[in-house]
Coordinates of C-alpha atoms in Angstrom, one line a residue:
M1 CA -2.9 -7.3 16.9
Y2 CA -0.9 -5.1 14.6
Y3 CA 2.4 -3.6 15.0
E4 CA 3.2 -0.2 13.8
Q5 CA 6.9 0.3 14.4
F6 CA 8.9 1.3 11.4
Y7 CA 11.5 -1.3 9.8
L8 CA 14.1 1.0 8.1
K9 CA 15.6 4.5 9.5
L10 CA 17.5 5.4 6.3
I11 CA 19.4 8.3 6.2
M12 CA 19.5 10.9 3.7
M13 CA 15.5 10.0 3.0
K14 CA 13.5 11.7 0.3
K15 CA 12.3 9.1 -2.1
I16 CA 12.4 5.6 -1.0
L17 CA 11.0 2.9 -3.2
M18 CA 9.9 0.7 -0.1
L19 CA 7.3 3.2 -0.2
C20 CA 7.3 4.2 3.7
I21 CA 5.8 1.0 4.8
P22 CA 5.5 0.5 8.7
V23 CA 6.6 -2.7 9.7
L24 CA 7.8 -4.6 12.8
I25 CA 11.6 -4.4 13.5
L26 CA 13.0 -8.2 13.0
I27 CA 15.8 -9.0 15.6
V28 CA 17.4 -11.6 13.3
G29 CA 19.3 -11.4 10.2
C30 CA 17.7 -13.5 7.1
S31 CA 20.6 -15.1 5.3
P32 CA 20.8 -18.2 3.7
K33 CA 24.4 -19.2 3.3
K34 CA 28.0 -17.7 2.8
H35 CA 28.2 -15.3 0.2
G36 CA 31.3 -12.8 -0.7
P37 CA 32.0 -9.8 -2.5
F38 CA 29.4 -8.2 -4.9
V39 CA 29.0 -5.6 -7.0
V40 CA 26.2 -2.9 -8.2
S41 CA 26.6 -1.1 -11.3
G42 CA 24.3 0.8 -13.5
L43 CA 23.1 4.1 -14.6
I44 CA 21.2 6.9 -13.0
E45 CA 19.1 9.4 -15.5
H46 CA 18.1 13.0 -14.1
P47 CA 20.0 12.4 -10.6
N48 CA 19.7 15.4 -8.1
S49 CA 23.1 14.8 -7.0
E50 CA 26.1 13.4 -8.1
K51 CA 26.8 10.9 -5.3
V52 CA 25.8 7.3 -5.1
Y53 CA 26.2 5.0 -2.2
L54 CA 25.4 1.4 -1.2
M55 CA 24.3 0.4 2.6
E56 CA 23.8 -2.7 4.3
V57 CA 20.1 -2.6 6.2
P58 CA 20.7 -5.1 9.2
F59 CA 17.5 -6.2 10.6
G60 CA 17.1 -4.7 14.2
A61 CA 19.7 -2.0 13.7
Q62 CA 19.4 1.4 14.2
Q63 CA 20.6 2.6 10.9
P64 CA 21.8 0.9 7.7
I65 CA 25.8 0.7 7.5
M66 CA 27.2 2.7 4.9
L67 CA 29.4 0.3 2.8
D68 CA 30.5 2.3 -0.4
S69 CA 30.1 5.2 -2.1
A70 CA 30.9 6.7 -5.3
T71 CA 30.7 9.7 -8.0
L72 CA 28.6 9.4 -10.8
S73 CA 30.1 9.7 -14.4
K74 CA 29.2 12.5 -16.9
K75 CA 27.0 9.8 -18.4
G76 CA 25.5 8.7 -15.0
T77 CA 27.2 5.3 -14.7
F78 CA 28.4 4.2 -11.2
E79 CA 29.9 1.2 -9.6
L80 CA 29.7 0.1 -6.1
R81 CA 31.3 -2.6 -4.2
A82 CA 31.0 -4.6 -1.0
Y83 CA 31.4 -7.9 0.7
G84 CA 28.4 -9.8 2.1
K85 CA 29.0 -12.3 4.5
E86 CA 25.5 -13.6 4.0
E87 CA 22.6 -13.0 1.6
G88 CA 21.0 -9.7 2.6
L89 CA 18.9 -6.5 2.5
Y90 CA 20.6 -3.3 1.1
V91 CA 19.9 0.0 -0.2
V92 CA 21.4 1.8 -3.2
G93 CA 20.6 5.6 -3.3
V94 CA 21.3 8.8 -4.9
Q95 CA 21.8 11.7 -2.2
N96 CA 18.8 13.5 -1.9
G97 CA 16.9 10.3 -3.2
P98 CA 15.6 7.9 -4.5
E99 CA 16.7 4.9 -3.0
V100 CA 16.2 1.3 -4.0
L101 CA 16.2 -1.9 -2.1
I102 CA 18.1 -5.0 -3.0
I103 CA 19.1 -8.2 -2.4
N104 CA 22.8 -9.7 -2.7
D105 CA 21.8 -12.9 -4.3
G106 CA 23.7 -12.3 -7.3
I107 CA 27.5 -11.4 -7.7
H108 CA 27.0 -8.6 -10.0
L109 CA 23.8 -6.6 -10.0
K110 CA 23.0 -4.0 -13.0
L111 CA 20.6 -1.2 -11.9
R112 CA 19.1 1.5 -14.3
L113 CA 17.1 4.2 -12.6
D114 CA 15.4 7.2 -13.8
V115 CA 14.9 9.7 -10.8
N116 CA 12.0 11.3 -12.5
S117 CA 10.0 7.9 -12.7
Y118 CA 12.0 6.1 -10.0
K119 CA 9.6 3.1 -9.5
T120 CA 10.1 1.9 -12.7
Y121 CA 13.7 1.0 -12.5
T122 CA 15.0 -2.1 -13.5
I123 CA 17.4 -4.6 -12.2
E124 CA 19.3 -7.6 -13.4
G125 CA 21.5 -10.0 -12.1
S126 CA 19.3 -10.8 -8.9
V127 CA 16.0 -12.6 -9.0
A128 CA 15.3 -11.6 -5.5
S129 CA 15.5 -8.0 -5.7
L130 CA 13.5 -8.3 -8.9
Y131 CA 10.8 -9.9 -7.2
L132 CA 11.0 -7.5 -4.3
H133 CA 10.7 -4.7 -6.6
N134 CA 7.5 -6.5 -8.2
F135 CA 6.0 -7.0 -4.6
L136 CA 6.6 -3.3 -3.3
N137 CA 4.8 -1.8 -6.3
Q138 CA 1.9 -4.1 -6.1
Y139 CA 1.6 -3.5 -2.3
D140 CA 1.8 0.2 -2.8
S141 CA -1.2 0.0 -4.9
T142 CA -3.1 -2.4 -3.0
F143 CA -2.4 -0.9 0.4
S144 CA -3.4 2.3 -0.9
L145 CA -6.7 1.1 -1.3
L146 CA -6.9 -0.2 2.0
K147 CA -5.9 3.0 3.7
D148 CA -8.7 4.6 1.9
A149 CA -11.0 2.1 3.3
F150 CA -9.9 2.6 6.7
V151 CA -10.4 6.6 6.2
Q152 CA -13.8 5.9 5.1
V153 CA -14.9 3.7 8.1
D154 CA -13.4 6.1 10.4
S155 CA -15.2 9.0 8.8
L156 CA -18.7 7.3 8.7
S157 CA -18.1 5.9 12.2
K158 CA -18.1 9.5 13.6
K159 CA -21.7 10.0 12.0
D160 CA -25.1 8.2 11.9
S161 CA -25.0 6.6 8.8
S162 CA -25.3 2.7 10.0
N163 CA -26.0 1.4 6.3
Q164 CA -23.0 3.1 4.8
L165 CA -20.7 2.2 7.8
K166 CA -21.7 -1.1 7.3
I167 CA -20.7 -1.0 3.6
A168 CA -17.6 0.8 4.3
I169 CA -16.7 -2.0 7.0
S170 CA -17.2 -4.7 4.3
E171 CA -15.0 -2.9 1.5
K172 CA -12.4 -2.4 4.2
T173 CA -12.4 -6.3 5.2
K174 CA -12.3 -6.9 1.5
Q175 CA -9.3 -4.8 1.0
M176 CA -7.7 -6.3 4.1
A177 CA -8.0 -9.6 2.7
A178 CA -6.6 -8.4 -0.9
V179 CA -3.1 -6.9 1.0
N180 CA -2.9 -10.1 3.1
A181 CA -3.2 -12.3 0.2
L182 CA -0.6 -10.6 -1.6
I183 CA 1.8 -11.1 1.3
R184 CA 0.7 -14.8 1.8
E185 CA 1.4 -15.5 -1.9
N186 CA 4.6 -13.9 -2.2
I187 CA 6.1 -15.3 1.2
K188 CA 4.6 -19.0 0.1
N189 CA 6.3 -18.9 -3.5
T190 CA 9.8 -16.8 -2.6
Q191 CA 13.4 -18.7 -3.0
S192 CA 15.0 -16.0 -0.9
P193 CA 15.1 -16.5 3.2
T194 CA 15.9 -12.7 3.2
L195 CA 13.2 -11.8 1.1
G196 CA 10.8 -13.9 3.1
C197 CA 12.1 -12.3 6.4
Y198 CA 11.3 -9.2 4.9
L199 CA 7.9 -9.8 3.7
T200 CA 7.1 -11.5 7.2
S201 CA 7.9 -8.1 8.9
I202 CA 5.2 -6.5 6.5
A203 CA 2.7 -9.0 7.4
F204 CA 2.7 -8.0 11.0
R205 CA 1.0 -4.9 10.0
T206 CA -2.1 -6.6 8.8
M207 CA -1.9 -10.2 9.3
E208 CA -3.1 -12.0 12.7
L209 CA -0.3 -13.7 14.6
T210 CA -1.8 -17.1 14.0
E211 CA -1.4 -16.9 10.4
I212 CA 2.0 -15.6 10.6
K213 CA 3.2 -18.3 12.6
S214 CA 1.8 -20.7 9.9
L215 CA 3.7 -18.8 7.1
T216 CA 6.9 -19.0 9.1
D217 CA 6.4 -22.3 10.0
G218 CA 6.1 -23.2 6.1
M219 CA 9.4 -21.3 5.7
G220 CA 11.0 -23.5 8.3
K221 CA 10.1 -26.2 6.1
K222 CA 11.4 -24.5 3.2
F223 CA 14.5 -23.3 4.1
K224 CA 15.6 -26.0 6.2
D225 CA 18.9 -25.6 8.2
N226 CA 18.7 -22.1 8.0
E227 CA 19.7 -20.6 11.0
S228 CA 18.2 -17.1 10.3
I229 CA 14.9 -18.5 9.5
G230 CA 15.2 -20.7 12.7
K231 CA 15.5 -17.3 14.4
L232 CA 12.8 -15.8 12.8
I233 CA 10.4 -18.7 13.9
K234 CA 11.2 -18.5 17.6
M235 CA 10.5 -14.9 17.5
V236 CA 6.9 -15.7 16.3
D237 CA 6.7 -18.7 18.6
A238 CA 7.7 -16.2 21.4
Q239 CA 4.8 -14.1 20.9
V240 CA 2.5 -16.4 20.2
N241 CA 3.3 -18.2 23.5
A242 CA 3.0 -14.9 25.2
N243 CA -0.7 -15.4 24.6
P244 CA -2.1 -18.1 26.5
K245 CA -4.8 -18.6 23.9
L246 CA -2.9 -18.7 20.9
A247 CA -0.3 -21.0 22.5
L248 CA -3.3 -23.7 22.2
L249 CA -2.6 -23.5 18.4
N250 CA -1.2 -26.4 16.8
N251 CA -0.8 -28.4 20.1
P252 CA -2.9 -31.2 21.4
A253 CA -5.7 -29.9 23.0
P254 CA -5.6 -30.8 26.9
D255 CA -7.5 -33.6 27.8
F256 CA -10.2 -33.4 30.9
I257 CA -13.2 -35.5 32.1
V258 CA -16.7 -33.7 32.7
K259 CA -20.0 -34.5 33.9
D260 CA -22.8 -34.5 31.3
T261 CA -26.3 -33.2 32.1
A262 CA -27.1 -36.7 33.4
G263 CA -24.3 -36.8 35.7
K264 CA -22.6 -39.3 33.2
D265 CA -18.7 -38.7 32.5
I266 CA -17.6 -37.6 29.0
S267 CA -13.9 -36.9 28.4
L268 CA -12.3 -35.0 25.5
S269 CA -10.4 -37.9 24.1
S270 CA -13.8 -39.7 23.5
F271 CA -14.1 -37.2 20.5
K272 CA -10.8 -38.3 18.6
G273 CA -11.4 -39.1 15.2
K274 CA -13.9 -36.0 14.6
Y275 CA -13.7 -32.3 14.2
L276 CA -14.6 -31.1 17.5
L277 CA -15.8 -27.4 18.6
L278 CA -15.0 -27.1 22.1
D279 CA -17.6 -24.5 23.2
F280 CA -17.3 -22.6 26.8
W281 CA -20.4 -20.7 27.7
A282 CA -23.0 -20.2 30.3
S283 CA -26.8 -19.8 30.6
W284 CA -26.0 -16.4 32.6
C285 CA -23.9 -15.0 29.5
K286 CA -25.8 -12.6 27.5
P287 CA -23.3 -12.9 24.5
C288 CA -23.1 -16.7 24.8
R289 CA -26.8 -16.7 24.2
E290 CA -26.5 -14.2 21.5
E291 CA -23.8 -16.0 19.8
N292 CA -25.8 -19.9 20.1
P293 CA -27.9 -19.3 17.1
N294 CA -24.8 -19.1 14.8
V295 CA -23.5 -22.2 16.6
V296 CA -26.6 -24.2 16.2
A297 CA -26.5 -22.9 12.3
A298 CA -23.0 -24.0 12.3
Y299 CA -23.9 -27.8 13.7
N300 CA -26.9 -28.1 11.5
E301 CA -24.9 -27.4 8.2
F302 CA -21.5 -29.3 9.2
K303 CA -22.6 -32.4 11.4
D304 CA -22.8 -34.7 8.8
K305 CA -19.2 -33.8 7.7
N306 CA -17.4 -35.7 10.8
F307 CA -18.1 -32.8 12.6
T308 CA -19.5 -32.3 16.2
I309 CA -19.7 -29.7 19.3
L310 CA -19.0 -30.2 23.2
S311 CA -20.1 -27.3 25.0
I312 CA -18.8 -26.7 28.5
S313 CA -21.0 -24.6 30.7
L314 CA -19.6 -22.1 33.5
D315 CA -22.9 -22.5 35.3
D316 CA -22.9 -23.3 38.9
D317 CA -26.7 -24.1 39.0
K318 CA -27.7 -27.2 37.2
E319 CA -31.4 -26.3 36.2
S320 CA -30.5 -22.9 34.8
W321 CA -28.0 -24.7 32.7
K322 CA -30.4 -27.2 31.4
A323 CA -33.1 -25.0 30.5
A324 CA -31.0 -22.6 28.7
I325 CA -29.7 -25.9 26.6
N326 CA -33.4 -26.5 25.8
A327 CA -34.2 -22.7 25.2
D328 CA -31.4 -22.3 22.6
G329 CA -31.8 -25.9 21.0
L330 CA -28.5 -26.8 21.9
V331 CA -28.6 -30.4 20.5
W332 CA -25.1 -31.8 20.9
N333 CA -22.8 -33.1 23.9
H334 CA -23.0 -30.9 27.1
G335 CA -20.5 -30.7 30.0
S336 CA -19.9 -28.7 33.3
E337 CA -18.1 -29.0 36.6
L338 CA -20.8 -26.3 37.8
M339 CA -18.0 -24.4 39.3
K340 CA -18.3 -21.4 37.3
W341 CA -14.6 -19.8 36.8
E342 CA -13.3 -22.1 39.6
S343 CA -13.3 -25.0 36.9
P344 CA -10.1 -26.9 36.2
I345 CA -10.7 -26.9 32.5
V346 CA -10.6 -23.0 32.5
K347 CA -7.3 -23.2 34.1
K348 CA -6.0 -25.8 31.3
Y349 CA -7.6 -23.5 28.5
K350 CA -6.2 -20.2 30.0
F351 CA -9.3 -17.8 28.7
E352 CA -10.6 -15.1 30.6
G353 CA -14.0 -14.2 29.1
I354 CA -16.9 -16.4 27.3
P355 CA -18.1 -17.0 24.7
F356 CA -14.7 -18.8 23.8
N357 CA -14.0 -21.9 21.6
V358 CA -11.3 -23.8 20.1
L359 CA -11.8 -26.2 17.0
I360 CA -10.0 -29.5 17.5
D361 CA -9.1 -31.5 14.2
P362 CA -9.5 -35.4 14.4
A363 CA -6.1 -35.9 15.9
G364 CA -6.7 -34.0 18.7
K365 CA -4.8 -31.0 17.9
V366 CA -6.1 -27.5 18.5
I367 CA -6.0 -25.8 14.8
A368 CA -8.2 -22.3 15.7
T369 CA -9.7 -20.3 18.9
E370 CA -12.3 -17.7 19.0
L371 CA -14.2 -18.3 16.2
T372 CA -17.5 -16.1 16.4
G373 CA -19.8 -14.8 14.0
D374 CA -19.3 -15.7 10.1
A375 CA -15.5 -16.6 11.1
L376 CA -16.8 -19.8 12.4
R377 CA -18.4 -21.1 9.2
K378 CA -15.6 -19.7 7.2
K379 CA -13.1 -22.0 9.2
L380 CA -15.5 -25.0 9.2
T381 CA -15.9 -24.7 5.0
E382 CA -12.1 -24.3 4.9
V383 CA -11.1 -27.8 6.7
L384 CA -14.6 -29.8 6.0
K385 CA -14.3 -29.9 2.2

């Protein structure tokens, strides 16, 4: 699920060093502690205007708030002052551009910027601003490759070029992974909650909500007692909880007892201590039957690594169910209430289509959902080291 809202609506925008990144508009301000007065001074070379300004960029606001402005000296020097109640995100800009994003984690920031090569500006007195600058430059180059890959896939999908399309899709997947790796690394390494929130807002464009939740939970542990990070976590959790299947993640798998093919009771809790793939399918479900060879391959590869499978069928005919198990070579545990979609287990797991599965860790907690195709093997390789 990707979001395409703009995070910044900056006035007087000509050039902006955030590189026109569409992101989710956060509804919280990210700030670690009380701050106070701070100064931004520096040198602007080859300006298009004599006017320079400082604006606060509140998360979720309609537009930035003007805090101070000044006229450049004949030498291009300037000084801007403001009072920051908390650490936050700000813009230093020259009228008619460009504009630079900064974070007030220092009391005196020194900026040097040449309008003719604005991406190479330097900043002192703010570690978070320096990290933000480096990230945006890396993100710009990395994301441009992803955009090119999307264009290529879109172009080939309109033609009869299946082999080329397959290669293009592989390249798109590769570039998507590179973008997300860059975001992930910076979120994990940042020491600034403001930067962490900003990076999280960017992550919504290309990263799955489940991974964003994992990253924000990690920031919650790093920035304990930080009110804004807490609000960010609540926002992400609310989106996860709005999706019943995602709401299963990181929670105990709902227990149940079901009859196996011999009519004996089998309980989910009896599998505690092992990694368990809880797999929902049916003999009449063509996509399920097509996915079964992949499930069989995963079982054969990982069955000796504390891993097993429990398949729950949404059949209502026992003989058809058993015949499909034998035909597809599904040699693990099976259960069914033979009630199709009226099964109480379906209501507990709140899915609306099959095949559907959840991966449960030895403690009985759901750690992944909807693992099909190569995603199943990748996840099992990750957890069953």
